XYZ file of N, CA and C in Angstrom:
591
model
N 0.882 -0.609 0.140
C 0.215 0.330 -0.091
C 0.628 1.009 -0.093
N 2.057 1.084 0.567
C 2.975 2.373 1.079
C 2.872 2.573 -0.815
N 3.726 1.158 -1.107
C 4.446 2.070 -2.838
C 3.528 1.983 -3.587
N 2.573 1.492 -3.657
C 0.929 2.351 -4.245
C 0.994 4.280 -4.266
N 1.106 4.508 -3.036
C 0.801 5.872 -2.450
C 2.358 6.476 -3.019
N 3.097 5.992 -3.549
C 4.407 6.850 -3.033
C 4.727 6.458 -4.654
N 4.155 6.227 -5.698
C 4.047 5.949 -7.256
C 3.411 7.138 -7.054
N 1.657 6.923 -6.680
C 0.943 7.763 -7.013
C 1.321 9.545 -6.572
N 2.690 9.432 -5.453
C 2.544 10.534 -6.027
C 3.734 11.217 -6.571
N 4.565 10.213 -7.173
C 5.970 11.047 -8.303
C 4.972 10.745 -9.340
N 3.916 10.321 -9.945
C 3.312 10.214 -11.161
C 2.888 11.757 -11.072
N 2.735 12.353 -10.474
C 2.302 13.616 -10.591
C 3.482 14.253 -10.514
N 4.779 14.373 -10.251
C 5.488 15.558 -10.504
C 5.661 15.413 -12.262
N 5.977 16.731 -12.529
C 6.211 16.435 -14.397
C 7.336 16.328 -14.301
N 8.415 16.957 -13.934
C 10.306 15.899 -13.602
C 10.069 14.497 -13.717
N 9.741 13.796 -13.592
C 9.309 12.158 -12.948
C 8.607 11.689 -14.767
N 7.605 12.505 -14.809
C 6.664 12.436 -15.835
C 7.694 12.390 -17.315
N 8.213 13.083 -17.240
C 8.511 13.787 -18.381
C 10.085 12.610 -18.398
N 10.763 12.321 -17.572
C 11.918 10.651 -17.885
C 11.022 9.911 -18.523
N 9.861 9.784 -17.162
C 8.998 8.182 -18.397
C 8.699 8.267 -19.819
N 8.689 9.419 -20.165
C 8.485 9.793 -21.871
C 9.611 9.678 -22.674
N 10.616 10.129 -22.156
C 11.144 10.276 -22.422
C 12.294 8.214 -23.049
N 12.062 7.631 -21.733
C 12.607 6.660 -21.841
C 12.091 5.629 -22.902
N 10.538 5.664 -22.577
C 9.850 4.969 -23.755
C 9.403 5.691 -25.341
N 9.809 6.479 -25.549
C 10.370 7.555 -26.626
C 11.393 6.891 -27.352
N 11.175 5.842 -28.566
C 12.185 4.781 -29.346
C 12.472 5.961 -31.153
N 12.208 7.388 -31.019
C 12.385 7.819 -32.236
C 13.695 8.451 -32.660
N 14.161 8.189 -33.434
C 15.479 8.461 -33.250
C 16.796 7.186 -33.708
N 16.274 6.040 -32.550
C 17.541 4.900 -32.427
C 17.940 4.968 -33.245
N 17.063 4.729 -34.761
C 17.624 4.046 -35.417
C 18.983 5.264 -36.351
N 18.573 6.662 -36.405
C 19.880 7.774 -36.776
C 21.390 7.622 -35.372
N 20.655 7.180 -33.870
C 21.936 7.237 -32.998
C 22.641 5.818 -33.676
N 21.610 4.750 -34.648
C 22.605 3.251 -33.952
C 23.863 3.367 -35.030
N 22.859 3.630 -36.512
C 23.096 4.967 -37.846
C 25.064 6.089 -37.654
N 24.617 6.393 -36.723
C 25.497 6.995 -35.852
C 27.245 6.446 -35.509
N 26.708 5.518 -34.648
C 27.661 4.569 -33.922
C 28.617 3.456 -35.561
N 27.769 3.566 -35.756
C 28.155 2.192 -36.463
C 28.718 2.602 -37.596
N 28.178 3.420 -38.610
C 28.360 4.397 -39.739
C 30.293 4.098 -40.039
N 31.199 4.688 -38.946
C 32.370 5.146 -38.854
C 32.996 3.454 -39.012
N 32.760 2.796 -37.990
C 33.095 1.489 -38.540
C 32.920 0.078 -39.684
N 32.157 0.985 -40.368
C 31.462 0.509 -41.563
C 32.404 1.428 -42.655
N 32.773 2.660 -42.658
C 33.635 2.876 -43.680
C 34.588 2.594 -43.205
N 35.480 2.582 -41.842
C 37.102 2.186 -41.711
C 36.927 0.298 -42.826
N 35.915 -0.283 -41.499
C 36.463 -1.175 -42.810
C 36.953 -1.523 -44.370
N 35.533 -0.404 -45.041
C 35.298 -0.930 -46.554
C 36.970 0.168 -46.744
N 37.616 0.413 -46.036
C 38.315 1.273 -46.513
C 39.254 0.349 -45.869
N 39.985 -0.029 -45.678
C 40.357 -0.875 -45.086
C 40.926 -2.579 -46.297
N 39.413 -2.888 -45.983
C 39.427 -3.983 -47.400
C 39.833 -3.291 -48.256
N 39.378 -2.226 -49.093
C 40.042 -1.854 -50.703
C 41.067 -2.198 -50.441
N 42.143 -0.849 -49.096
C 43.798 -0.923 -49.329
C 44.315 -1.755 -49.753
N 43.491 -2.984 -48.568
C 44.349 -4.154 -48.555
C 44.005 -5.084 -50.243
N 42.690 -4.534 -50.147
C 42.796 -5.739 -52.332
C 43.742 -5.232 -52.806
N 43.775 -3.645 -53.460
C 45.233 -2.853 -53.903
C 47.060 -3.717 -53.489
N 47.243 -2.835 -52.329
C 48.227 -3.416 -51.741
C 48.488 -5.464 -52.150
N 47.669 -6.334 -51.815
C 48.042 -7.690 -52.277
C 48.029 -7.627 -54.274
N 47.164 -7.270 -54.516
C 47.472 -7.063 -55.925
C 48.907 -6.437 -56.530
N 49.118 -5.673 -55.731
C 50.768 -4.474 -56.942
C 51.323 -5.893 -55.850
N 51.582 -6.370 -55.149
C 52.634 -7.626 -54.286
C 52.393 -8.664 -55.336
N 51.858 -9.082 -55.821
C 51.141 -10.552 -56.954
C 51.826 -9.720 -57.619
N 52.132 -8.267 -57.982
C 52.548 -8.050 -59.405
C 54.443 -8.082 -59.410
N 54.737 -7.399 -58.158
C 56.495 -7.852 -57.499
C 56.218 -8.873 -58.213
N 56.321 -9.584 -57.127
C 56.021 -11.767 -57.521
C 56.343 -12.266 -58.731
N 55.502 -11.478 -59.358
C 55.223 -12.586 -61.200
C 56.466 -11.177 -61.897
N 56.810 -10.419 -61.214
C 57.774 -10.048 -62.165
C 59.280 -10.380 -61.896
N 59.666 -10.208 -60.775
C 60.817 -10.995 -60.457
C 60.675 -12.224 -60.571
N 60.093 -13.605 -60.532
C 59.866 -14.750 -61.563
C 60.522 -14.497 -62.381
N 59.177 -13.617 -63.387
C 59.337 -13.672 -65.322
C 60.831 -13.607 -65.362
N 61.539 -12.563 -64.896
C 62.936 -11.119 -65.212
C 63.456 -12.771 -65.238
N 63.649 -13.662 -63.600
C 64.102 -14.403 -63.709
C 64.340 -15.477 -64.783
N 63.413 -15.840 -65.300
C 62.931 -17.159 -65.455
C 63.443 -16.142 -67.597
N 62.890 -15.385 -68.378
C 63.386 -14.927 -69.705
C 65.264 -14.956 -69.517
N 65.794 -14.290 -68.693
C 67.520 -14.338 -68.221
C 67.692 -15.868 -68.754
N 66.765 -16.703 -67.975
C 68.053 -18.753 -67.734
C 67.312 -18.958 -68.546
N 66.479 -18.227 -69.790
C 66.072 -18.811 -70.832
C 67.171 -18.542 -71.835
N 68.510 -18.021 -71.902
C 69.579 -17.947 -72.595
C 70.569 -17.940 -72.455
N 71.615 -18.139 -73.301
C 72.748 -18.438 -72.636
C 73.545 -17.440 -73.089
N 73.362 -15.897 -73.166
C 73.916 -14.667 -73.402
C 73.500 -13.842 -73.243
N 73.318 -12.765 -72.246
C 72.885 -11.774 -72.495
C 73.478 -10.232 -72.056
N 72.910 -8.988 -72.761
C 73.832 -7.929 -72.858
C 72.835 -6.783 -71.548
N 73.490 -5.968 -71.504
C 72.604 -4.633 -70.643
C 71.214 -4.484 -71.953
N 71.923 -4.320 -72.843
C 70.418 -4.018 -73.546
C 69.487 -4.524 -73.111
N 69.873 -6.317 -73.777
C 68.036 -7.425 -73.120
C 67.826 -6.830 -71.814
N 68.928 -6.989 -70.520
C 68.602 -6.750 -69.496
C 68.162 -4.935 -69.191
N 67.987 -4.034 -70.130
C 67.686 -2.866 -69.886
C 65.858 -3.387 -70.318
N 65.306 -4.145 -71.237
C 63.786 -4.293 -71.548
C 63.018 -5.240 -70.509
N 63.561 -5.535 -69.219
C 62.909 -5.850 -68.758
C 62.248 -4.902 -68.025
N 62.972 -3.683 -68.007
C 61.948 -2.696 -67.251
C 60.410 -2.830 -68.095
N 61.014 -2.316 -69.205
C 58.837 -3.122 -70.059
C 58.414 -3.656 -69.437
N 59.050 -5.218 -69.712
C 58.379 -6.376 -69.383
C 57.302 -6.241 -67.454
N 58.944 -5.870 -66.491
C 57.915 -5.196 -65.308
C 56.635 -4.146 -65.748
N 56.362 -2.911 -66.336
C 55.269 -2.336 -66.613
C 54.472 -3.064 -67.451
N 54.977 -4.016 -68.050
C 53.612 -4.579 -68.654
C 52.836 -5.422 -66.914
N 53.917 -6.057 -66.664
C 53.012 -6.921 -65.550
C 52.071 -6.110 -64.188
N 52.572 -4.526 -64.353
C 52.044 -4.672 -63.339
C 51.096 -3.314 -63.995
N 50.957 -3.512 -65.382
C 49.361 -2.504 -65.935
C 47.477 -3.839 -64.762
N 47.274 -2.544 -64.475
C 46.565 -1.513 -64.929
C 47.747 -0.763 -63.876
N 48.215 -0.678 -62.622
C 48.563 0.026 -61.977
C 50.058 0.804 -62.553
N 51.043 1.564 -61.846
C 52.228 2.295 -62.597
C 53.363 1.699 -61.529
N 54.255 1.506 -61.161
C 55.261 1.050 -60.530
C 55.919 2.285 -60.024
N 55.597 2.649 -59.017
C 56.391 3.396 -58.047
C 58.087 3.579 -57.494
N 58.614 4.049 -57.665
C 60.396 3.491 -57.775
C 61.048 2.547 -57.958
N 61.027 2.038 -58.669
C 60.856 0.362 -59.167
C 61.851 0.543 -59.988
N 62.930 -0.747 -58.619
C 64.360 -1.612 -59.139
C 64.773 -2.737 -59.499
N 65.109 -2.821 -60.188
C 65.430 -4.323 -61.255
C 66.783 -4.103 -60.904
N 67.070 -5.353 -60.311
C 68.536 -6.001 -60.282
C 68.663 -7.476 -60.577
N 69.397 -8.408 -61.560
C 69.415 -9.342 -62.418
C 70.506 -9.879 -61.609
N 71.403 -10.638 -61.774
C 72.612 -11.229 -60.976
C 72.612 -12.766 -61.559
N 73.938 -12.683 -62.144
C 74.549 -14.538 -62.777
C 75.595 -14.622 -60.981
N 75.115 -15.877 -60.832
C 76.327 -16.115 -59.782
C 76.588 -18.279 -60.056
N 77.598 -17.998 -60.073
C 78.454 -19.418 -60.272
C 78.687 -19.862 -58.872
N 78.069 -21.638 -59.111
C 78.416 -22.475 -57.953
C 79.836 -23.252 -58.241
N 80.450 -23.353 -57.248
C 81.766 -24.275 -58.034
C 81.343 -24.767 -57.401
N 82.928 -26.511 -57.499
C 82.233 -27.679 -57.596
C 82.035 -27.937 -55.845
N 82.961 -27.452 -54.617
C 82.200 -27.358 -54.064
C 80.527 -26.563 -53.488
N 79.765 -25.659 -54.324
C 78.260 -25.134 -54.715
C 79.020 -23.564 -53.294
N 80.117 -23.607 -53.328
C 79.966 -22.727 -52.862
C 79.685 -20.731 -53.568
N 78.858 -20.425 -53.412
C 78.426 -19.807 -54.328
C 79.623 -17.960 -54.847
N 79.722 -17.843 -55.841
C 80.235 -16.343 -55.931
C 78.883 -15.462 -57.107
N 79.451 -14.030 -57.411
C 78.970 -13.400 -58.209
C 79.746 -13.331 -59.744
N 79.300 -13.626 -60.556
C 79.778 -13.535 -61.853
C 79.495 -12.387 -62.774
N 78.499 -11.400 -62.271
C 77.982 -10.492 -63.210
C 76.671 -10.201 -62.462
N 76.899 -9.015 -62.278
C 75.260 -7.913 -62.471
C 74.904 -7.172 -62.448
N 73.630 -6.929 -62.812
C 73.082 -5.348 -63.387
C 72.212 -4.760 -62.424
N 71.759 -3.820 -62.319
C 70.854 -2.739 -61.681
C 70.498 -2.150 -63.395
N 68.800 -1.880 -62.980
C 68.221 -0.417 -63.677
C 68.843 0.287 -64.460
N 69.953 0.727 -63.297
C 70.120 2.563 -63.475
C 71.420 2.240 -64.000
N 72.107 0.951 -64.558
C 72.969 0.786 -65.481
C 74.392 0.155 -64.326
N 74.051 0.236 -63.415
C 75.207 -0.043 -62.491
C 75.694 -1.357 -62.069
N 76.965 -1.887 -61.746
C 76.400 -3.275 -61.088
C 76.596 -3.013 -59.885
N 75.592 -3.474 -59.021
C 75.278 -3.345 -57.695
C 75.783 -4.532 -56.662
N 76.936 -5.776 -57.301
C 77.303 -6.568 -56.281
C 78.960 -6.558 -57.238
N 79.912 -6.917 -56.860
C 81.191 -6.607 -56.959
C 81.506 -8.099 -57.698
N 81.901 -8.593 -58.843
C 82.085 -9.467 -59.425
C 82.913 -10.779 -58.677
N 82.853 -11.550 -58.529
C 83.527 -12.670 -57.157
C 82.892 -12.582 -55.240
N 82.488 -11.921 -55.319
C 82.261 -11.476 -53.756
C 80.846 -12.020 -53.558
N 80.626 -13.179 -52.561
C 79.879 -14.024 -51.871
C 78.509 -14.190 -51.719
N 77.597 -14.351 -52.263
C 76.677 -13.916 -52.232
C 75.146 -15.204 -51.738
N 74.046 -15.373 -50.763
C 73.489 -15.760 -49.696
C 72.161 -16.736 -50.903
N 72.854 -17.987 -50.540
C 71.856 -19.146 -52.512
C 71.028 -19.696 -50.879
N 69.561 -20.076 -51.028
C 68.643 -21.408 -50.668
C 70.187 -22.563 -49.767
N 69.813 -23.268 -49.265
C 70.337 -24.209 -49.612
C 69.722 -24.908 -49.789
N 68.661 -25.433 -50.922
C 68.610 -26.142 -51.314
C 68.449 -25.982 -53.146
N 69.000 -24.797 -53.033
C 69.219 -24.162 -54.610
C 71.004 -24.239 -54.760
N 71.199 -25.134 -53.345
C 73.363 -25.049 -53.945
C 73.597 -26.378 -54.047
N 73.527 -26.359 -55.565
C 74.199 -27.718 -56.559
C 75.396 -27.278 -56.610
N 75.752 -28.364 -56.780
C 77.684 -27.829 -57.377
C 78.092 -28.018 -58.797
N 78.526 -26.727 -59.247
C 78.704 -26.677 -60.342
C 77.453 -26.352 -60.835
N 76.804 -25.876 -60.577
C 75.736 -24.623 -61.618
C 76.052 -23.275 -61.809
N 74.554 -23.118 -61.818
C 74.778 -21.283 -62.622
C 72.863 -21.021 -62.194
N 73.498 -19.691 -61.242
C 72.151 -19.678 -61.069
C 71.812 -17.702 -61.732
N 70.391 -17.744 -61.843
C 70.559 -15.863 -61.750
C 69.343 -15.720 -60.787
N 69.651 -14.684 -60.093
C 68.590 -13.808 -59.170
C 68.651 -12.661 -59.120
N 66.592 -12.719 -59.519
C 66.535 -11.848 -59.852
C 65.092 -10.873 -59.015
N 66.154 -10.003 -58.670
C 65.608 -8.784 -57.466
C 64.705 -7.830 -58.256
N 63.301 -7.330 -57.510
C 62.226 -6.165 -57.440
C 62.120 -5.483 -56.548
N 61.593 -4.317 -56.568
C 61.613 -3.466 -55.493
C 60.529 -2.227 -55.676
N 59.533 -2.210 -55.345
C 58.826 -1.339 -55.534
C 57.569 -0.599 -54.348
N 57.426 1.022 -54.235
C 56.672 1.341 -52.941
C 55.697 1.132 -53.678
N 54.426 1.669 -52.321
C 53.201 1.327 -52.907
C 52.587 1.982 -51.667
N 52.154 3.229 -51.830
C 51.396 4.507 -51.377
C 49.914 4.139 -50.739
N 49.935 3.832 -49.383
C 48.401 3.700 -48.490
C 46.889 5.280 -49.167
N 46.560 4.389 -50.678
C 45.868 6.358 -50.654
C 44.860 6.753 -49.552
N 43.870 6.005 -48.901
C 42.864 6.291 -48.401
C 43.173 5.800 -46.496
N 43.525 5.118 -46.170
C 44.063 5.311 -45.084
C 44.852 6.090 -43.419
N 43.940 6.627 -43.166
C 43.917 8.275 -42.527
C 45.005 8.714 -42.588
N 45.035 9.825 -44.165
C 45.143 10.106 -44.587
C 45.390 11.764 -44.046
N 46.881 12.244 -43.548
C 46.684 13.170 -42.536
C 47.367 12.930 -41.412
N 46.790 11.520 -40.536
C 46.682 11.715 -39.562
C 48.286 10.638 -39.104
N 48.133 9.699 -40.503
C 49.006 8.400 -40.254
C 50.780 9.166 -40.444
N 51.849 9.340 -40.670
C 53.284 9.826 -40.724
C 53.252 9.546 -42.315
N 53.802 10.169 -43.251
C 54.300 9.688 -44.737
C 55.434 8.452 -44.779
N 55.900 7.726 -43.684
C 56.305 6.539 -43.720
C 55.716 5.264 -43.640
N 54.898 5.326 -42.343
C 53.535 4.324 -42.408
C 52.667 4.098 -42.949
N 52.623 4.986 -44.915
C 51.760 5.317 -45.582
C 52.453 4.811 -46.602
N 53.613 5.208 -46.510
C 54.234 4.006 -47.412
C 55.222 2.873 -47.771
N 55.163 1.565 -48.751
C 54.995 0.233 -47.965
C 56.526 -0.068 -49.004
N 57.402 -0.636 -48.783
C 58.280 -0.982 -50.057
C 58.261 -2.630 -49.933
N 57.725 -2.776 -51.577
C 57.255 -4.798 -51.778
C 58.733 -5.328 -52.136
N 58.708 -5.793 -52.021
C 60.711 -6.239 -52.823
C 60.679 -8.454 -52.586
N 60.457 -8.945 -53.429
C 60.774 -9.897 -54.153
C 62.309 -10.479 -54.510
N 62.955 -11.271 -53.998
C 63.863 -12.258 -55.345
C 63.476 -13.586 -55.772
N 63.740 -14.060 -56.359
C 63.881 -15.537 -57.466
C 65.188 -15.739 -57.362
N 65.421 -16.807 -57.038
C 66.888 -17.935 -57.303
C 66.021 -18.526 -59.038
N 66.563 -18.503 -60.615
C 66.554 -19.914 -61.315
C 67.483 -20.311 -61.909
N 67.510 -21.544 -62.007
C 69.080 -21.787 -63.057
C 69.023 -22.154 -63.989
N 70.578 -21.952 -64.945
C 70.373 -22.114 -66.301
C 69.432 -23.017 -67.301
N 68.555 -23.036 -68.413
C 68.047 -23.744 -68.754
C 68.851 -24.169 -70.420
N 69.951 -23.292 -70.484
C 71.242 -23.840 -71.924
C 71.960 -23.674 -71.354
N 72.822 -24.534 -72.020
C 74.845 -24.654 -71.257
C 74.828 -25.074 -70.002
N 75.977 -25.097 -69.789
C 76.537 -24.500 -68.156
C 76.153 -23.043 -67.348
N 76.228 -22.057 -68.073
C 76.723 -20.409 -67.488
C 75.778 -19.766 -68.262
N 75.380 -18.540 -68.087
C 75.280 -17.571 -68.663
C 75.844 -16.590 -68.887
N 76.558 -16.110 -69.582
C 77.459 -14.491 -69.643
C 76.058 -13.315 -70.588
N 77.042 -11.862 -69.413
C 76.136 -10.278 -70.022
C 77.754 -9.977 -70.224
N 77.610 -9.300 -71.598
C 78.077 -8.296 -72.665
C 78.169 -7.202 -71.590
N 79.459 -6.387 -70.728
C 78.754 -5.130 -70.503
C 78.215 -4.967 -68.853
N 77.782 -6.312 -68.290
C 77.819 -7.179 -66.983
C 78.803 -6.386 -66.289
């Protein structure tokens, strides 16, 4: 009985009536929910978009390094002019993207009778020799067959994150460097020579 009396007293107060009506009013709940969820959904969409493009560029870097090594190992002799054409090969593989800061290095590696690898020749797209002839080079253990010849292709490019927190993240975190290297064995003869390398 006392509770019923207390309820009757409180129901007559204007503030309590307003609070009760406010609690029962559900207009605008959808708008508030949308305002809370929309930024999260937008961030997920942008992140998935960036990841898709990044993975596509990464696959093209891998394919470019593999293709360059494959093309060189099909020859018994190459020249710097032939190797310079590998930039066109890379650009064709990257289509519809344009590789930024593309760097290509191709190295001929001789493994002696003991399976020790040394650089026979090397070439970079800027025309330099990135590795000194006769210097040692790291080759995967399963590729160290005695008295063989390998070609190593290295490809590197940068990828700029376009929409992921622009202006908030520093540029060093928005630019990714993607690089791959491939080792292929020669297919013709016992070695591959390079004119001008």
